[in-house]
Amino acid sequence: MGPKPLAFHLLQYLPRKHFSRLCGQVADLPLPGILLQPLIRTFAWAFGVDWSEAALPPGAYRNFTEFFTRELKPGMRPIASGETTLISPVDGTIGQYGTIRDGRLIQAKGIDYSVEALLGDPERARRYEGGEFLTIYLAPHNYHRIHSMVDGEVQAFSYIPGDLWTVSPLGVEHVEGLFAVNERLTSFITTSAGECALVKVGATVVGRIRVRYDGQISNRPDATTRHAILNPAFPIRRGEELGQFELGSTVVLLFQPGQVEWGNIRVGQPIRLGEALGRFHYHRTEDKQ
């Protein structure tokens, strides 16, 4: 890594977790319309939010969190056809992707990190050796609900408290092991081809990460590591909502060997929920679990 810019050093001394928690609390405040609407409209203008996609107009939101986690109009994110099509679970920009080698994932040029550190589970991490990974960064203007990329069921999840560095290029290029340092909430999705994982990574100003299948919420003062089994499991179809970011962040997708075949994707490519990432091989004859 090269010399760190001034913005990194300023962020280094910011109490990131407390600041982000405060941002989440402020975003929840039911502000009067005379204050809330200019805030929402200014944010939307500054970051290029496409209002034509939103299910509700600017004046319908009671607080900033409702606006940020806004639903889309029906049909705005069609799911790519084909039963074996692997879809993007979010709107965002494709970061690094490729094969997991020696337990390492690529974060950025010259920077990698380990699956074991990311998942906090050495035994589970070994399942993904030789498999594939992909990261997607969500910018402030993106739709911030998270959906499943495959058909299956969530049988387990983990929550690991951590730091809240920015996941923008500033953090990706200058924070060693960023995605394994920040807090993260991982959904383990069991399919007919075995388990895959959807890791939701926290970031600066992310008030919370929520999931539909459990009451676990990220970024709490008394947060502790949690590895949980769901009984019963939570069935999910590709394209169905799994959770949401309350302010932007990153997802990391993990697949075991033989599960996926990437399509025509590239680093830096804008992607939308439901668009094809490649193929998912649902019925493997050998299962690495």
CSV table of C-alpha atoms in Angstrom, one decimal:
chain,number,residue,atom,x,y,z
A,1,MET,CA,0.0,0.0,0.0
A,2,GLY,CA,1.2,3.5,-0.8
A,3,PRO,CA,1.2,6.6,1.3
A,4,LYS,CA,-2.1,7.2,3.0
A,5,PRO,CA,-4.1,10.4,2.1
A,6,LEU,CA,-5.1,13.1,4.6
A,7,ALA,CA,-8.7,11.8,4.6
A,8,PHE,CA,-7.5,8.4,5.9
A,9,HIS,CA,-5.7,10.0,8.8
A,10,LEU,CA,-8.7,12.2,9.7
A,11,LEU,CA,-11.0,9.1,9.7
A,12,GLN,CA,-8.4,7.2,11.7
A,13,TYR,CA,-9.0,9.5,14.7
A,14,LEU,CA,-12.8,9.6,14.3
A,15,PRO,CA,-14.7,7.5,16.9
A,16,ARG,CA,-16.2,5.5,14.0
A,17,LYS,CA,-18.5,3.2,15.9
A,18,HIS,CA,-20.0,5.9,18.2
A,19,PHE,CA,-20.2,8.3,15.3
A,20,SER,CA,-22.0,5.7,13.1
A,21,ARG,CA,-24.4,4.8,15.9
A,22,LEU,CA,-25.2,8.5,16.4
A,23,CYS,CA,-25.9,8.8,12.7
A,24,GLY,CA,-28.3,5.9,12.9
A,25,GLN,CA,-30.2,7.5,15.8
A,26,VAL,CA,-30.4,10.8,14.0
A,27,ALA,CA,-31.7,9.1,10.9
A,28,ASP,CA,-34.5,7.5,12.9
A,29,LEU,CA,-35.8,10.9,14.3
A,30,PRO,CA,-39.3,11.8,13.1
A,31,LEU,CA,-38.4,15.2,11.9
A,32,PRO,CA,-41.0,17.7,10.8
A,33,GLY,CA,-41.4,17.9,7.0
A,34,ILE,CA,-40.0,21.4,6.9
A,35,LEU,CA,-36.7,20.0,8.0
A,36,LEU,CA,-36.8,16.4,6.7
A,37,GLN,CA,-37.9,17.1,3.1
A,38,PRO,CA,-35.0,19.5,2.3
A,39,LEU,CA,-32.6,17.0,3.8
A,40,ILE,CA,-33.9,14.1,1.7
A,41,ARG,CA,-34.1,16.2,-1.5
A,42,THR,CA,-30.6,17.6,-1.0
A,43,PHE,CA,-29.2,14.1,-0.4
A,44,ALA,CA,-31.0,12.7,-3.4
A,45,TRP,CA,-29.7,15.6,-5.6
A,46,ALA,CA,-26.1,15.4,-4.3
A,47,PHE,CA,-25.9,11.6,-4.8
A,48,GLY,CA,-28.1,11.2,-7.9
A,49,VAL,CA,-31.0,9.2,-6.4
A,50,ASP,CA,-33.4,8.1,-9.2
A,51,TRP,CA,-36.9,9.1,-7.8
A,52,SER,CA,-38.6,7.5,-10.8
A,53,GLU,CA,-37.8,4.1,-9.3
A,54,ALA,CA,-39.0,4.8,-5.7
A,55,ALA,CA,-42.3,3.3,-4.6
A,56,LEU,CA,-43.1,6.5,-2.6
A,57,PRO,CA,-42.6,10.2,-3.3
A,58,PRO,CA,-40.1,12.3,-1.2
A,59,GLY,CA,-42.9,13.6,1.0
A,60,ALA,CA,-44.1,10.2,2.2
A,61,TYR,CA,-41.1,9.4,4.5
A,62,ARG,CA,-41.3,10.0,8.2
A,63,ASN,CA,-37.6,9.9,8.8
A,64,PHE,CA,-34.3,9.6,6.9
A,65,THR,CA,-34.0,5.9,7.5
A,66,GLU,CA,-37.3,5.2,5.8
A,67,PHE,CA,-36.1,7.1,2.8
A,68,PHE,CA,-32.7,5.4,2.7
A,69,THR,CA,-34.2,1.9,2.9
A,70,ARG,CA,-36.9,2.8,0.4
A,71,GLU,CA,-38.8,0.2,-1.5
A,72,LEU,CA,-38.8,0.2,-5.3
A,73,LYS,CA,-41.9,0.2,-7.6
A,74,PRO,CA,-42.9,-3.3,-8.6
A,75,GLY,CA,-41.0,-4.5,-11.7
A,76,MET,CA,-38.1,-2.1,-11.3
A,77,ARG,CA,-35.6,-5.0,-10.8
A,78,PRO,CA,-36.6,-7.9,-13.0
A,79,ILE,CA,-34.9,-11.2,-12.1
A,80,ALA,CA,-32.7,-12.6,-14.9
A,81,SER,CA,-34.4,-15.7,-16.5
A,82,GLY,CA,-33.0,-19.2,-16.2
A,83,GLU,CA,-33.3,-21.5,-13.2
A,84,THR,CA,-29.6,-21.8,-12.8
A,85,THR,CA,-28.8,-18.1,-13.3
A,86,LEU,CA,-26.8,-16.6,-10.4
A,87,ILE,CA,-28.1,-13.1,-9.8
A,88,SER,CA,-26.7,-10.0,-8.1
A,89,PRO,CA,-28.3,-9.7,-4.6
A,90,VAL,CA,-27.9,-5.9,-4.6
A,91,ASP,CA,-27.5,-2.7,-6.6
A,92,GLY,CA,-23.9,-1.6,-6.6
A,93,THR,CA,-20.5,-1.8,-8.3
A,94,ILE,CA,-18.5,-5.1,-8.7
A,95,GLY,CA,-15.3,-5.0,-6.8
A,96,GLN,CA,-12.8,-7.9,-6.9
A,97,TYR,CA,-13.9,-11.5,-7.7
A,98,GLY,CA,-12.2,-14.8,-8.5
A,99,THR,CA,-10.9,-18.0,-6.9
A,100,ILE,CA,-10.2,-18.4,-3.2
A,101,ARG,CA,-6.6,-19.6,-3.0
A,102,ASP,CA,-4.8,-20.6,0.1
A,103,GLY,CA,-7.7,-19.3,2.1
A,104,ARG,CA,-7.2,-15.7,0.7
A,105,LEU,CA,-9.5,-13.3,-1.0
A,106,ILE,CA,-8.4,-10.2,-2.9
A,107,GLN,CA,-9.5,-6.9,-1.4
A,108,ALA,CA,-7.6,-4.5,-3.8
A,109,LYS,CA,-4.4,-4.5,-5.8
A,110,GLY,CA,-1.7,-5.7,-3.5
A,111,ILE,CA,-4.1,-6.3,-0.5
A,112,ASP,CA,-5.7,-9.6,0.5
A,113,TYR,CA,-7.4,-11.1,3.5
A,114,SER,CA,-8.5,-14.5,4.8
A,115,VAL,CA,-11.8,-16.3,4.7
A,116,GLU,CA,-11.1,-17.5,8.2
A,117,ALA,CA,-10.9,-14.0,9.5
A,118,LEU,CA,-13.9,-12.9,7.5
A,119,LEU,CA,-16.2,-15.7,8.8
A,120,GLY,CA,-14.6,-16.1,12.3
A,121,ASP,CA,-14.9,-19.9,11.9
A,122,PRO,CA,-11.8,-22.0,10.7
A,123,GLU,CA,-13.8,-25.1,10.0
A,124,ARG,CA,-16.4,-23.4,7.9
A,125,ALA,CA,-13.7,-21.4,6.1
A,126,ARG,CA,-12.1,-24.6,4.8
A,127,ARG,CA,-15.3,-25.4,2.9
A,128,TYR,CA,-14.6,-22.5,0.6
A,129,GLU,CA,-11.0,-23.3,-0.3
A,130,GLY,CA,-10.7,-23.4,-4.1
A,131,GLY,CA,-14.2,-21.8,-4.5
A,132,GLU,CA,-15.2,-18.4,-5.7
A,133,PHE,CA,-15.8,-15.0,-4.2
A,134,LEU,CA,-17.2,-11.6,-5.4
A,135,THR,CA,-17.6,-8.3,-3.7
A,136,ILE,CA,-20.2,-5.6,-4.5
A,137,TYR,CA,-20.0,-2.0,-3.2
A,138,LEU,CA,-23.2,-0.1,-2.5
A,139,ALA,CA,-22.9,3.7,-3.0
A,140,PRO,CA,-25.2,6.2,-1.2
A,141,HIS,CA,-27.6,6.5,-4.2
A,142,ASN,CA,-28.1,2.8,-4.5
A,143,TYR,CA,-31.2,0.7,-3.5
A,144,HIS,CA,-30.1,-0.6,-0.1
A,145,ARG,CA,-32.2,-3.7,0.4
A,146,ILE,CA,-30.3,-7.1,0.2
A,147,HIS,CA,-31.8,-10.1,-1.7
A,148,SER,CA,-30.8,-13.7,-2.2
A,149,MET,CA,-28.6,-14.6,-5.1
A,150,VAL,CA,-29.7,-18.3,-5.1
A,151,ASP,CA,-32.6,-20.6,-4.2
A,152,GLY,CA,-32.2,-22.3,-0.8
A,153,GLU,CA,-32.7,-21.7,2.9
A,154,VAL,CA,-30.8,-19.8,5.5
A,155,GLN,CA,-29.9,-22.5,8.1
A,156,ALA,CA,-27.3,-20.5,10.0
A,157,PHE,CA,-25.9,-17.0,10.4
A,158,SER,CA,-23.2,-15.2,12.2
A,159,TYR,CA,-22.7,-11.7,13.6
A,160,ILE,CA,-19.2,-10.5,14.4
A,161,PRO,CA,-18.7,-7.0,15.9
A,162,GLY,CA,-15.8,-5.0,14.5
A,163,ASP,CA,-14.6,-1.6,13.4
A,164,LEU,CA,-16.6,0.6,11.0
A,165,TRP,CA,-14.1,1.9,8.5
A,166,THR,CA,-15.4,3.3,5.3
A,167,VAL,CA,-15.8,0.7,2.5
A,168,SER,CA,-15.4,3.4,-0.2
A,169,PRO,CA,-12.1,3.3,-2.3
A,170,LEU,CA,-10.4,5.2,0.6
A,171,GLY,CA,-10.9,2.2,2.9
A,172,VAL,CA,-10.5,-0.6,0.3
A,173,GLU,CA,-7.2,0.8,-0.8
A,174,HIS,CA,-5.7,1.7,2.6
A,175,VAL,CA,-7.2,-0.5,5.4
A,176,GLU,CA,-5.5,-3.8,5.6
A,177,GLY,CA,-8.0,-6.7,5.7
A,178,LEU,CA,-10.9,-4.2,5.7
A,179,PHE,CA,-13.8,-6.6,5.2
A,180,ALA,CA,-12.5,-8.9,8.0
A,181,VAL,CA,-11.9,-5.9,10.3
A,182,ASN,CA,-15.3,-4.2,10.0
A,183,GLU,CA,-18.3,-5.7,11.7
A,184,ARG,CA,-20.3,-8.2,9.5
A,185,LEU,CA,-23.5,-10.2,9.5
A,186,THR,CA,-23.3,-13.4,7.4
A,187,SER,CA,-26.2,-15.4,6.0
A,188,PHE,CA,-25.3,-19.1,5.3
A,189,ILE,CA,-27.6,-20.3,2.5
A,190,THR,CA,-27.9,-24.0,2.0
A,191,THR,CA,-28.8,-25.1,-1.5
A,192,SER,CA,-29.0,-28.4,-3.3
A,193,ALA,CA,-25.3,-27.8,-4.2
A,194,GLY,CA,-24.3,-27.2,-0.6
A,195,GLU,CA,-23.8,-24.0,1.4
A,196,CYS,CA,-22.8,-20.6,0.1
A,197,ALA,CA,-22.5,-17.3,2.1
A,198,LEU,CA,-23.7,-13.7,1.8
A,199,VAL,CA,-21.6,-11.5,4.0
A,200,LYS,CA,-23.0,-8.1,4.8
A,201,VAL,CA,-20.2,-5.7,5.9
A,202,GLY,CA,-20.7,-2.7,8.1
A,203,ALA,CA,-19.1,0.7,7.4
A,204,THR,CA,-18.8,4.2,8.6
A,205,VAL,CA,-22.2,5.9,9.1
A,206,VAL,CA,-24.0,2.6,8.7
A,207,GLY,CA,-26.6,2.9,11.5
A,208,ARG,CA,-27.5,-0.8,11.3
A,209,ILE,CA,-27.7,-4.0,9.3
A,210,ARG,CA,-30.9,-6.0,9.6
A,211,VAL,CA,-32.1,-9.4,8.4
A,212,ARG,CA,-35.6,-10.8,7.9
A,213,TYR,CA,-35.0,-14.1,9.6
A,214,ASP,CA,-33.8,-13.0,13.0
A,215,GLY,CA,-33.9,-9.9,15.3
A,216,GLN,CA,-30.1,-9.5,15.2
A,217,ILE,CA,-29.1,-5.9,14.5
A,218,SER,CA,-25.6,-4.7,14.0
A,219,ASN,CA,-23.8,-1.7,15.6
A,220,ARG,CA,-25.1,-2.0,19.2
A,221,PRO,CA,-23.0,-0.8,22.2
A,222,ASP,CA,-23.2,-4.3,23.9
A,223,ALA,CA,-22.6,-6.3,20.8
A,224,THR,CA,-21.0,-9.7,21.1
A,225,THR,CA,-20.1,-12.4,18.5
A,226,ARG,CA,-22.9,-14.7,17.7
A,227,HIS,CA,-23.0,-17.9,15.6
A,228,ALA,CA,-26.6,-19.2,15.4
A,229,ILE,CA,-28.5,-22.1,13.8
A,230,LEU,CA,-32.0,-21.4,12.6
A,231,ASN,CA,-34.7,-23.9,13.6
A,232,PRO,CA,-36.7,-24.0,11.4
A,233,ALA,CA,-34.6,-22.8,8.5
A,234,PHE,CA,-35.7,-19.7,6.6
A,235,PRO,CA,-36.6,-20.6,3.0
A,236,ILE,CA,-35.6,-18.1,0.4
A,237,ARG,CA,-35.9,-17.8,-3.4
A,238,ARG,CA,-33.4,-15.9,-5.5
A,239,GLY,CA,-34.5,-12.3,-5.7
A,240,GLU,CA,-36.4,-12.4,-2.4
A,241,GLU,CA,-35.5,-9.9,0.2
A,242,LEU,CA,-33.1,-11.1,2.9
A,243,GLY,CA,-32.2,-7.9,4.8
A,244,GLN,CA,-31.1,-4.3,4.4
A,245,PHE,CA,-28.4,-1.8,5.1
A,246,GLU,CA,-29.4,1.4,6.9
A,247,LEU,CA,-26.8,3.5,5.0
A,248,GLY,CA,-24.4,2.1,2.4
A,249,SER,CA,-21.8,-0.7,2.6
A,250,THR,CA,-20.5,-3.9,0.8
A,251,VAL,CA,-21.5,-7.5,0.4
A,252,VAL,CA,-19.1,-10.4,-0.1
A,253,LEU,CA,-20.4,-13.6,-1.8
A,254,LEU,CA,-18.6,-16.9,-1.1
A,255,PHE,CA,-19.1,-20.1,-3.0
A,256,GLN,CA,-17.7,-23.6,-2.6
A,257,PRO,CA,-15.7,-25.3,-5.4
A,258,GLY,CA,-17.9,-26.2,-8.4
A,259,GLN,CA,-20.9,-24.1,-7.4
A,260,VAL,CA,-20.5,-21.1,-9.8
A,261,GLU,CA,-19.4,-20.2,-13.3
A,262,TRP,CA,-18.9,-16.5,-13.8
A,263,GLY,CA,-20.5,-14.8,-16.7
A,264,ASN,CA,-19.4,-11.7,-18.6
A,265,ILE,CA,-18.6,-9.5,-15.6
A,266,ARG,CA,-15.7,-7.1,-14.8
A,267,VAL,CA,-14.2,-5.2,-11.9
A,268,GLY,CA,-15.8,-1.7,-11.7
A,269,GLN,CA,-19.0,-2.8,-13.5
A,270,PRO,CA,-22.2,-1.3,-12.2
A,271,ILE,CA,-24.7,-4.0,-11.4
A,272,ARG,CA,-28.3,-4.1,-10.3
A,273,LEU,CA,-30.3,-6.5,-8.2
A,274,GLY,CA,-31.5,-9.4,-10.4
A,275,GLU,CA,-29.0,-9.0,-13.1
A,276,ALA,CA,-26.9,-12.1,-14.0
A,277,LEU,CA,-23.5,-12.7,-12.5
A,278,GLY,CA,-23.1,-16.2,-14.1
A,279,ARG,CA,-24.5,-19.7,-13.4
A,280,PHE,CA,-25.0,-21.6,-10.2
A,281,HIS,CA,-24.7,-25.3,-10.5
A,282,TYR,CA,-27.5,-26.5,-8.1
A,283,HIS,CA,-27.0,-30.3,-8.4
A,284,ARG,CA,-23.4,-31.2,-8.0
A,285,THR,CA,-22.5,-34.9,-7.7
A,286,GLU,CA,-19.9,-34.2,-5.1
A,287,ASP,CA,-20.6,-31.8,-2.2
A,288,LYS,CA,-17.7,-30.2,-0.3
A,289,GLN,CA,-19.7,-29.9,2.9
